[in-house]
Short mmCIF file of N, CA and C in Angstrom, two decimals:
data_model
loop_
_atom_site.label_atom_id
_atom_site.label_comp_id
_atom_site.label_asym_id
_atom_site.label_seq_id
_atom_site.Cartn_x
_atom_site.Cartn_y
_atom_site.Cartn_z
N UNK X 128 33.67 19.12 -7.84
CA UNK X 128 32.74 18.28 -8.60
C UNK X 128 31.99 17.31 -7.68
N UNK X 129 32.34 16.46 -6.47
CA UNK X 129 32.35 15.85 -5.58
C UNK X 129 31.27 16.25 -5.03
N UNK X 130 31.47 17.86 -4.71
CA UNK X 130 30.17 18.45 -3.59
C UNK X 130 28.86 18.52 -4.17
N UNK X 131 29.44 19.33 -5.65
CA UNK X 131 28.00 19.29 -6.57
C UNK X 131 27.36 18.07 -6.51
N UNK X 132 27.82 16.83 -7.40
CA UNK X 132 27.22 15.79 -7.59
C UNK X 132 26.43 15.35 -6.07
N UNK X 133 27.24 15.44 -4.69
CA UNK X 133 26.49 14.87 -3.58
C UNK X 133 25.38 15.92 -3.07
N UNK X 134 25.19 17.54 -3.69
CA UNK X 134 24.52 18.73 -3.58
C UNK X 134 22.78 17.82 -4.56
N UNK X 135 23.31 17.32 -5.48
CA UNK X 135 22.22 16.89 -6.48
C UNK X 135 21.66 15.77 -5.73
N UNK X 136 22.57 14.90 -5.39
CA UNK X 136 21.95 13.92 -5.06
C UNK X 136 21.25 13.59 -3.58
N UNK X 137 21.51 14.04 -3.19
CA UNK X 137 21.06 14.90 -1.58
C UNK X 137 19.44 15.74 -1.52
N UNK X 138 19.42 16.43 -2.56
CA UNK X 138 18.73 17.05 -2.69
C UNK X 138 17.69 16.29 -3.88
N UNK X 139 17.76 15.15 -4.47
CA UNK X 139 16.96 14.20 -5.04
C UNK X 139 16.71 13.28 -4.16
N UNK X 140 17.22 12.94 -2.99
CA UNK X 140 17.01 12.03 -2.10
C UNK X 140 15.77 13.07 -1.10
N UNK X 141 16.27 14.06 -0.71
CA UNK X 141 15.01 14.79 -0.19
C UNK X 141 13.99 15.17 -0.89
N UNK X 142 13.68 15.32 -1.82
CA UNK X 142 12.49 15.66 -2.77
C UNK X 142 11.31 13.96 -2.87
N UNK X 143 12.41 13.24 -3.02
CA UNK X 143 11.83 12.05 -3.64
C UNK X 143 11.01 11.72 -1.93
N UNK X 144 11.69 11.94 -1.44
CA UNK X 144 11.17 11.32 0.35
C UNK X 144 10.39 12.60 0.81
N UNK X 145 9.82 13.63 0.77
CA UNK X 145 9.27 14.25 1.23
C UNK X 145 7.93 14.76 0.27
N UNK X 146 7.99 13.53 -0.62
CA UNK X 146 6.53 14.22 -1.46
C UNK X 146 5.50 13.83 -0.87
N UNK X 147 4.34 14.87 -1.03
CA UNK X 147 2.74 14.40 -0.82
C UNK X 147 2.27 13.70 -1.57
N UNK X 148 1.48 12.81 -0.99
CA UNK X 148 0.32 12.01 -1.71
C UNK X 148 -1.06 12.50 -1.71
N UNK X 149 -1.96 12.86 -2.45
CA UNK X 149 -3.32 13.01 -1.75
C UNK X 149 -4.28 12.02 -1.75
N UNK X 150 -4.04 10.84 -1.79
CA UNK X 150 -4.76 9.83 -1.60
C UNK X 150 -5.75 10.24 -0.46
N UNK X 151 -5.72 10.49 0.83
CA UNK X 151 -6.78 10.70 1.61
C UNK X 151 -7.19 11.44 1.50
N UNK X 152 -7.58 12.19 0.29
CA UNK X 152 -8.28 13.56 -0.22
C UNK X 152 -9.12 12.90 -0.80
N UNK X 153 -9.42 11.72 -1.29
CA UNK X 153 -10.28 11.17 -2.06
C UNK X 153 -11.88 11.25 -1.26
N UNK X 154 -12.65 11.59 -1.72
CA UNK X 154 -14.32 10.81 -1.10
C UNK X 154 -14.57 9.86 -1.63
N UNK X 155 -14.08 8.82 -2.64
CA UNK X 155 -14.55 7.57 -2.67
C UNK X 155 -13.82 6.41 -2.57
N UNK X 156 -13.78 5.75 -1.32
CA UNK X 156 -12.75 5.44 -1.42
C UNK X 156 -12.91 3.74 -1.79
N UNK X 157 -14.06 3.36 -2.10
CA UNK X 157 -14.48 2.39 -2.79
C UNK X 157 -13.41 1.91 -3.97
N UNK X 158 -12.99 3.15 -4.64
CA UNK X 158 -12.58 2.94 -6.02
C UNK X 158 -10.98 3.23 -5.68
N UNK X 159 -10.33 2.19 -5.53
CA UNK X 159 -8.64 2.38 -5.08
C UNK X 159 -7.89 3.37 -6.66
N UNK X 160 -7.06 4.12 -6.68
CA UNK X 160 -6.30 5.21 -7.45
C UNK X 160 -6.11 3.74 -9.03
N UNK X 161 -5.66 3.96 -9.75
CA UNK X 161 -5.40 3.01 -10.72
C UNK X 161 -4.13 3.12 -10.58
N UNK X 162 -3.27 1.96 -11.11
CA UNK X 162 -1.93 2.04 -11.16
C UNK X 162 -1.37 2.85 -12.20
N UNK X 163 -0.11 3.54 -12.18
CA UNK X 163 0.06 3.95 -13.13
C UNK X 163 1.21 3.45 -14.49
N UNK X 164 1.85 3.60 -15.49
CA UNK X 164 2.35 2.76 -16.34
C UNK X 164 3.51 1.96 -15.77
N UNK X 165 4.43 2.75 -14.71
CA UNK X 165 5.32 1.95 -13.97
C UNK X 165 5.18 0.65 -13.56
N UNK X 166 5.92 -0.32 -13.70
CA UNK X 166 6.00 -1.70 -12.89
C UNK X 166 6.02 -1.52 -11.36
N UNK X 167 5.77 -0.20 -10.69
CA UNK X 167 5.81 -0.27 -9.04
C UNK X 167 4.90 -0.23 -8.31
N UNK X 168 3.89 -0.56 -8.64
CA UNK X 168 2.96 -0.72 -7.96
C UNK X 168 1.46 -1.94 -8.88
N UNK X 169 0.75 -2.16 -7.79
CA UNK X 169 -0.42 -3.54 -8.37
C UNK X 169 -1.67 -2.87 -7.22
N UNK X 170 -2.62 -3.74 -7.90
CA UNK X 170 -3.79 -3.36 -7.30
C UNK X 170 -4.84 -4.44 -8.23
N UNK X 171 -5.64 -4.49 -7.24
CA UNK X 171 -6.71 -5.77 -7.16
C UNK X 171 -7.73 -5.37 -8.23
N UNK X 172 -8.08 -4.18 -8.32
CA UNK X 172 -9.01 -3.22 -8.77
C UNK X 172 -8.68 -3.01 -10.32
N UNK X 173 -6.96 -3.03 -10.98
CA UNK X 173 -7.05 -2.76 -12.16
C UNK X 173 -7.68 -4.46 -13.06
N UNK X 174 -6.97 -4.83 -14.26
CA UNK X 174 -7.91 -5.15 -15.19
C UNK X 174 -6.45 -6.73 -15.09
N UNK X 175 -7.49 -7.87 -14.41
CA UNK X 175 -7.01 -9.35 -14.77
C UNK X 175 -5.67 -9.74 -15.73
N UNK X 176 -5.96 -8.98 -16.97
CA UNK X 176 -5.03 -9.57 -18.18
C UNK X 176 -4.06 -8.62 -18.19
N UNK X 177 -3.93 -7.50 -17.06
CA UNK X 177 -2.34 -6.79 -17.24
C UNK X 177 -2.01 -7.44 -15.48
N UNK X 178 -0.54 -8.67 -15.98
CA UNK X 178 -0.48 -9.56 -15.03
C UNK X 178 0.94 -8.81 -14.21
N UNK X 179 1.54 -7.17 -14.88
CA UNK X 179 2.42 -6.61 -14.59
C UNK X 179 1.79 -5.81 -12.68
N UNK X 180 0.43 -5.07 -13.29
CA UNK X 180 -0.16 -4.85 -11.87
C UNK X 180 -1.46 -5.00 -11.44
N UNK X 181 -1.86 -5.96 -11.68
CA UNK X 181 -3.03 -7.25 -11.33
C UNK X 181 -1.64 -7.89 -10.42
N UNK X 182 -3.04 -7.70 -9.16
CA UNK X 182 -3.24 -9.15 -7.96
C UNK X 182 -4.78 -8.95 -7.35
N UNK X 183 -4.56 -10.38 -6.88
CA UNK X 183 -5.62 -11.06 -6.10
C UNK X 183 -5.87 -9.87 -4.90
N UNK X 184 -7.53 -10.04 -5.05
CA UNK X 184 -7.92 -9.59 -3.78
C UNK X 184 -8.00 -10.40 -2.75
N UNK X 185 -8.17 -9.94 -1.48
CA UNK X 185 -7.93 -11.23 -0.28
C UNK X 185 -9.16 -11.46 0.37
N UNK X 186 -9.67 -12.60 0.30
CA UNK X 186 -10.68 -13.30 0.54
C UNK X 186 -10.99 -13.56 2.08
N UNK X 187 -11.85 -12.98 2.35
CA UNK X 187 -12.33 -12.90 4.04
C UNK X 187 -13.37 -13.66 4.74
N UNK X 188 -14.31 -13.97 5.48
CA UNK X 188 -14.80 -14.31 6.17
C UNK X 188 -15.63 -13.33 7.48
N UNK X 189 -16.34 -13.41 7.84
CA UNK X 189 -16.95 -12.44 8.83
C UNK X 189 -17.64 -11.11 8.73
N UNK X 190 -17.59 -10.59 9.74
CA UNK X 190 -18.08 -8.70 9.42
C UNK X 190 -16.76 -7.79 9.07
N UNK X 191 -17.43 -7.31 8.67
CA UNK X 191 -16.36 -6.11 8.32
C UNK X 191 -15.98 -5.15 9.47
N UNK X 192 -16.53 -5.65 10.64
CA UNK X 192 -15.93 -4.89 11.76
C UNK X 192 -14.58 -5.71 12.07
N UNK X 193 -15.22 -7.33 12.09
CA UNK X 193 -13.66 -7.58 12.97
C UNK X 193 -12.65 -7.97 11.68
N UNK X 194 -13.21 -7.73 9.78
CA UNK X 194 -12.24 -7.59 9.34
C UNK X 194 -10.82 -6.57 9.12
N UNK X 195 -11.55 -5.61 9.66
CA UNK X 195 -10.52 -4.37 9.41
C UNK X 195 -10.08 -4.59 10.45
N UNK X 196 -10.78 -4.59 12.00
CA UNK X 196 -8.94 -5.09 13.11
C UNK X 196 -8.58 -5.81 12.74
N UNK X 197 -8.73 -7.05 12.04
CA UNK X 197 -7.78 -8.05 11.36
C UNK X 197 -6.63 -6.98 10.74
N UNK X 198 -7.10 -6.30 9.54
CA UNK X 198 -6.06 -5.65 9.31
C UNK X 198 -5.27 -4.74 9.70
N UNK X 199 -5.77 -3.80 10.50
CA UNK X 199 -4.93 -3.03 11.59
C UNK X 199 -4.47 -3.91 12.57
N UNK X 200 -4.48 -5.33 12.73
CA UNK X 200 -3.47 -5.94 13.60
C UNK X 200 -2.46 -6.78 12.59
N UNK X 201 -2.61 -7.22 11.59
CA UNK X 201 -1.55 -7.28 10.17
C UNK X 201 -0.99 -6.31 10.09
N UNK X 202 -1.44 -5.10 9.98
CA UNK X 202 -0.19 -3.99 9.72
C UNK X 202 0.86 -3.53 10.68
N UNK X 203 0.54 -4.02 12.00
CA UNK X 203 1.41 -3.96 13.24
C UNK X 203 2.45 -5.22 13.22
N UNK X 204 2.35 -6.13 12.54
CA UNK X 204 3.47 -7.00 12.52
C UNK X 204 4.45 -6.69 11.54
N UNK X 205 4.26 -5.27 10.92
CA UNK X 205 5.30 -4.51 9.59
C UNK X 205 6.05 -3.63 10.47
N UNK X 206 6.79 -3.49 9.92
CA UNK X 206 7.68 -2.19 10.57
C UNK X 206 7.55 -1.11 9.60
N UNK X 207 7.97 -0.01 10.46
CA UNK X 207 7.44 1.77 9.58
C UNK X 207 6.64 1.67 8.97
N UNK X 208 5.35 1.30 9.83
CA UNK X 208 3.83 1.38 9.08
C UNK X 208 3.81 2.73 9.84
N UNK X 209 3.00 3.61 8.90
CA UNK X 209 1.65 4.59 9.79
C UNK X 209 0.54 4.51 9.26
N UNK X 210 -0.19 4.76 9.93
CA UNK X 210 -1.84 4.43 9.55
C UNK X 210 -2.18 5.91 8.99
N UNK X 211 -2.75 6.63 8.02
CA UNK X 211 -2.90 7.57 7.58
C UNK X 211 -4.49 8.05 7.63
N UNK X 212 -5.50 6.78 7.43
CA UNK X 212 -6.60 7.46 7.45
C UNK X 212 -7.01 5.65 7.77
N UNK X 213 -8.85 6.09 8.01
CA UNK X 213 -8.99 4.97 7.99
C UNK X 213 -10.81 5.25 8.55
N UNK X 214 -11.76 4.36 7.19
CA UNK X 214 -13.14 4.47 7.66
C UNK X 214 -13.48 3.10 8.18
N UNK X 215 -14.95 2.92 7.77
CA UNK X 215 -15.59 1.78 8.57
C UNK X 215 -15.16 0.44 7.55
N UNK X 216 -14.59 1.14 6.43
CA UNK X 216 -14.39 -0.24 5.36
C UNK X 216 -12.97 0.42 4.24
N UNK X 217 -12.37 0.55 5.16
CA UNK X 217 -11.39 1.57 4.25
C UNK X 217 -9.96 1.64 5.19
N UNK X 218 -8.88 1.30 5.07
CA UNK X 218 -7.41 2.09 5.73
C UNK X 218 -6.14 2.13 4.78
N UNK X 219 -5.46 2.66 4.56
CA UNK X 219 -4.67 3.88 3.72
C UNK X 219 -3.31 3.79 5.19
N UNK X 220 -2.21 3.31 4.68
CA UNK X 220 -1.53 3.25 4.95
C UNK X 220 0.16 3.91 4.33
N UNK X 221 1.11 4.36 5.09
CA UNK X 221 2.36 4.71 4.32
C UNK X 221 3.22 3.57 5.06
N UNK X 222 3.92 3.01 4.17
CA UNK X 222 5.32 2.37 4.63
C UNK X 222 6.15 2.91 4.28
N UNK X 223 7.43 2.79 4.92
CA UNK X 223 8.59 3.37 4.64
C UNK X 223 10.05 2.50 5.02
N UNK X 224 10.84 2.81 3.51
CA UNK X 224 11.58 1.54 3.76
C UNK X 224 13.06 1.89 4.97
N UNK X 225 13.50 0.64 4.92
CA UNK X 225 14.66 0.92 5.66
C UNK X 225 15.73 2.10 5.75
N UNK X 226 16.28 1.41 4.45
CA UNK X 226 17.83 2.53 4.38
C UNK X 226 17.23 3.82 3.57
N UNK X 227 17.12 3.81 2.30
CA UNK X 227 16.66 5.07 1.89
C UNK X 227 15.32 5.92 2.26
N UNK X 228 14.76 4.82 3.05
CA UNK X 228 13.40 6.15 3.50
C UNK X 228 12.48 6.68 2.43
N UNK X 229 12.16 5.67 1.32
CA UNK X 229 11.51 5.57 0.53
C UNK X 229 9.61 5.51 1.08
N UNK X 230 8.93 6.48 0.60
CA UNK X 230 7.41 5.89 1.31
C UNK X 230 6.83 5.37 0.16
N UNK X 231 5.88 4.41 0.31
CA UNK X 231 4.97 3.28 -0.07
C UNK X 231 3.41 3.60 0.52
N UNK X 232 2.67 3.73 -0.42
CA UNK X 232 1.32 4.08 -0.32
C UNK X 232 0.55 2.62 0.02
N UNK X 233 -0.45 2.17 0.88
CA UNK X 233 -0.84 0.95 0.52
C UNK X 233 -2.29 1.04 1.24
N UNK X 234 -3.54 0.57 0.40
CA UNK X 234 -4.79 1.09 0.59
C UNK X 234 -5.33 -0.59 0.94
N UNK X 235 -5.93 -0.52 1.73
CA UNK X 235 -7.03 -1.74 1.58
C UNK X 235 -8.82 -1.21 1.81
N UNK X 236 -9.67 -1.39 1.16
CA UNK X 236 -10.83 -1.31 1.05
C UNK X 236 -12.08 -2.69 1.01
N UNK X 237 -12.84 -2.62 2.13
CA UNK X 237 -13.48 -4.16 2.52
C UNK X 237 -14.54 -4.11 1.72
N UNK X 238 -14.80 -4.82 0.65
CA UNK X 238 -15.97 -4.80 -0.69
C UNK X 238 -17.08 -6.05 -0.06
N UNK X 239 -17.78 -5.80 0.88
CA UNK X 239 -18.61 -6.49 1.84
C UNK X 239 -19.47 -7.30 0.49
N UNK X 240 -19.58 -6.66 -0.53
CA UNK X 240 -20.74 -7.51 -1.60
C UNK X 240 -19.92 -8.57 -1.92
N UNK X 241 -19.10 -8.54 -2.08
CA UNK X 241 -17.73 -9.92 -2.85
C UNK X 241 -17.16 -10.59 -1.90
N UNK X 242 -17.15 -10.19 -0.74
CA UNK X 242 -16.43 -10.71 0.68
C UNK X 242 -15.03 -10.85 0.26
N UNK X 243 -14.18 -9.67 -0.30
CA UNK X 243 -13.09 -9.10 -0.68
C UNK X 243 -12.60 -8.40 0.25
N UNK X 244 -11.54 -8.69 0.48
CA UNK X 244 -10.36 -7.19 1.04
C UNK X 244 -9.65 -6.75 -0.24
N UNK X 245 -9.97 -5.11 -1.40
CA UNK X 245 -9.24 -5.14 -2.52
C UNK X 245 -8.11 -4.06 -1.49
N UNK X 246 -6.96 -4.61 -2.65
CA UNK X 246 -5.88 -3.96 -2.28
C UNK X 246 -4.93 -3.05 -3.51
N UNK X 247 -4.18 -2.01 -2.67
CA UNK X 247 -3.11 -1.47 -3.93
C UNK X 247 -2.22 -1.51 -2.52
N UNK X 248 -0.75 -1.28 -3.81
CA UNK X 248 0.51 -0.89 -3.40
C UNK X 248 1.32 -0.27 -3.88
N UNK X 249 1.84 1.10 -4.16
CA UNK X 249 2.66 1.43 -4.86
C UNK X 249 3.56 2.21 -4.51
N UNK X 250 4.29 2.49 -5.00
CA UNK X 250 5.84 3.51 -4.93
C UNK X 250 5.40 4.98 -5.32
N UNK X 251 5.60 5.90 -4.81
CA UNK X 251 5.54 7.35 -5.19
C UNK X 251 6.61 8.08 -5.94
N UNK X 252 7.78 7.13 -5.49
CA UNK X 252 8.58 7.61 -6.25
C UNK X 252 9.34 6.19 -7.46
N UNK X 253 10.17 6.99 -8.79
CA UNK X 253 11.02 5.61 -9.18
C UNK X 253 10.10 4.79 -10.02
N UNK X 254 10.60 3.96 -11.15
CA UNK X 254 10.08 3.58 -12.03
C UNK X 254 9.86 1.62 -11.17
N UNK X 255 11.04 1.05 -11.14
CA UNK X 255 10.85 -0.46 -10.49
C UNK X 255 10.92 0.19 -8.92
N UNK X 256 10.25 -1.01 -8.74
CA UNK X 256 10.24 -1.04 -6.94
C UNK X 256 10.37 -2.79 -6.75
N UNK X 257 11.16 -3.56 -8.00
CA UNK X 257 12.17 -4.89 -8.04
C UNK X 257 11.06 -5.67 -7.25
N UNK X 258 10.20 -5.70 -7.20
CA UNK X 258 8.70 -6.49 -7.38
C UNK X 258 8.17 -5.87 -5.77
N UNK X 259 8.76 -5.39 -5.11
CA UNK X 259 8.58 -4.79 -3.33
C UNK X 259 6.70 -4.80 -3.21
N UNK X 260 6.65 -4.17 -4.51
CA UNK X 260 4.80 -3.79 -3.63
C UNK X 260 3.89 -5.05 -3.60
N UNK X 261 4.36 -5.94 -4.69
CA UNK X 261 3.47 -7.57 -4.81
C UNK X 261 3.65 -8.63 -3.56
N UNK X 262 5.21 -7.94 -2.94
CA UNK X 262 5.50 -9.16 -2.18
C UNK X 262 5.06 -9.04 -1.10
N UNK X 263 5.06 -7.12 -0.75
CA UNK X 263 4.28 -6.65 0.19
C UNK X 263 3.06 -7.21 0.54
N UNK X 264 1.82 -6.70 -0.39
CA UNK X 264 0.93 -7.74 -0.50
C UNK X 264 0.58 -9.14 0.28
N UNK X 265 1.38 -9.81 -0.51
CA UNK X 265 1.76 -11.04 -0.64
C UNK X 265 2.27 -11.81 1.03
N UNK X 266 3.05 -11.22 1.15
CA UNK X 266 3.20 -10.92 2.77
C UNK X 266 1.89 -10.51 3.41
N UNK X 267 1.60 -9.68 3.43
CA UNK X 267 0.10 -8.88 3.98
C UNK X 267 -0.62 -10.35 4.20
N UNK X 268 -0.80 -10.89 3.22
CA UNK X 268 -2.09 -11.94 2.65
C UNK X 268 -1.65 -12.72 3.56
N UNK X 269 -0.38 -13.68 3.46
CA UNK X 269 -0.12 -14.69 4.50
C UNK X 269 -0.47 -14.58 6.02
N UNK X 270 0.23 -13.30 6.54
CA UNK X 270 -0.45 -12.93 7.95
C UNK X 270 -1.53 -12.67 8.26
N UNK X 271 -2.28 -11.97 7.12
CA UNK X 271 -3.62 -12.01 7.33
C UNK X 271 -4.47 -13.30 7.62
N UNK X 272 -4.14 -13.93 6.70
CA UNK X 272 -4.66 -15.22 7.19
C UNK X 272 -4.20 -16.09 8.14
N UNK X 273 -2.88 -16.15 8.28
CA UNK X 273 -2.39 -16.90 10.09
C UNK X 273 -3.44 -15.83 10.91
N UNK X 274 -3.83 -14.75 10.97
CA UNK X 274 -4.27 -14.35 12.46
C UNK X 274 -5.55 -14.36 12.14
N UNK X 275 -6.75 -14.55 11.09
CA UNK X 275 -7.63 -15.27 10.61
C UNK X 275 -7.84 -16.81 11.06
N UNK X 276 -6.74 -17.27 10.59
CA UNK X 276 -6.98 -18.86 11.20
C UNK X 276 -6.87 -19.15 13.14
N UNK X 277 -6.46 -17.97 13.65
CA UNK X 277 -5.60 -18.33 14.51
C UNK X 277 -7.18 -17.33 15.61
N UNK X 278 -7.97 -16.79 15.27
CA UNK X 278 -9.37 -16.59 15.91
C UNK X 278 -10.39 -17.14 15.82
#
């Protein structure tokens, strides 16, 4: 009974960690994916009054050239980042967590008309992600702005 149950669960641990995303299949990448009904993920882009995955977009300063190394040098102070894609106003990132090896989708897109960085974060797999993708964020935002203030 022992082997089965660790046969299942073994094999739900690899499924859940080895799925595709096609997020960088998108051509527009203006328009970040919407969240979906789960509490695991937020994004800047869905709608103010659902405060479950509504957040703030992050408020910038400058060109959008030296905002995105801003953010490709924020995402280097994370651990198990990879950079997945990335245009002139656009990078698409996977995180991946510690112990279970869980990946995390996380998009930022530079909305030069609003002087916005909008953002998502979400879980691919699993219903809670126990608030992980907001704080992510949230985190993101703080460093972003120490190395903002700090040029």
């Amino acid at each position: 009974m022992f082997k089965i149950l660790l046969t299942v669960l073994l094999t739900f641990l690899f499924s859940a960690c080895s799925k595709e995303i096609k997020i960088h299949l998108r051509k527009d990448v203006s328009k970040l994916e919407p969240c979906p009904k789960s509490p695991n993920c937020v994004s800047s882009q869905g709608n103010e009054s659902d405060k479950e995955h509504h957040i703030a977009p992050i408020a910038y300063q400058g060109e959008k050239t030296m905002v995105k190394a801003k953010i490709l040098q924020t995402l280097k102070k994370f651990p198990r980042v990879k950079i997945i894609k990335q245009t002139d106003a656009y990078v698409y990132a996977e995180f991946t967590t510690l112990i279970m090896r869980y990946t995390d989708d996380v998009e930022f897109y530079i909305n030069e008309g609003k002087k916005v960085i909008d953002v998502r974060s979400a879980s691919r797999v699993g219903k809670s992600d126990l608030g992980k993708n907001r704080s992510r964020i949230e985190d993101f935002r703080s460093k972003f702005k120490v190395l903002s203030a700090s040029k």
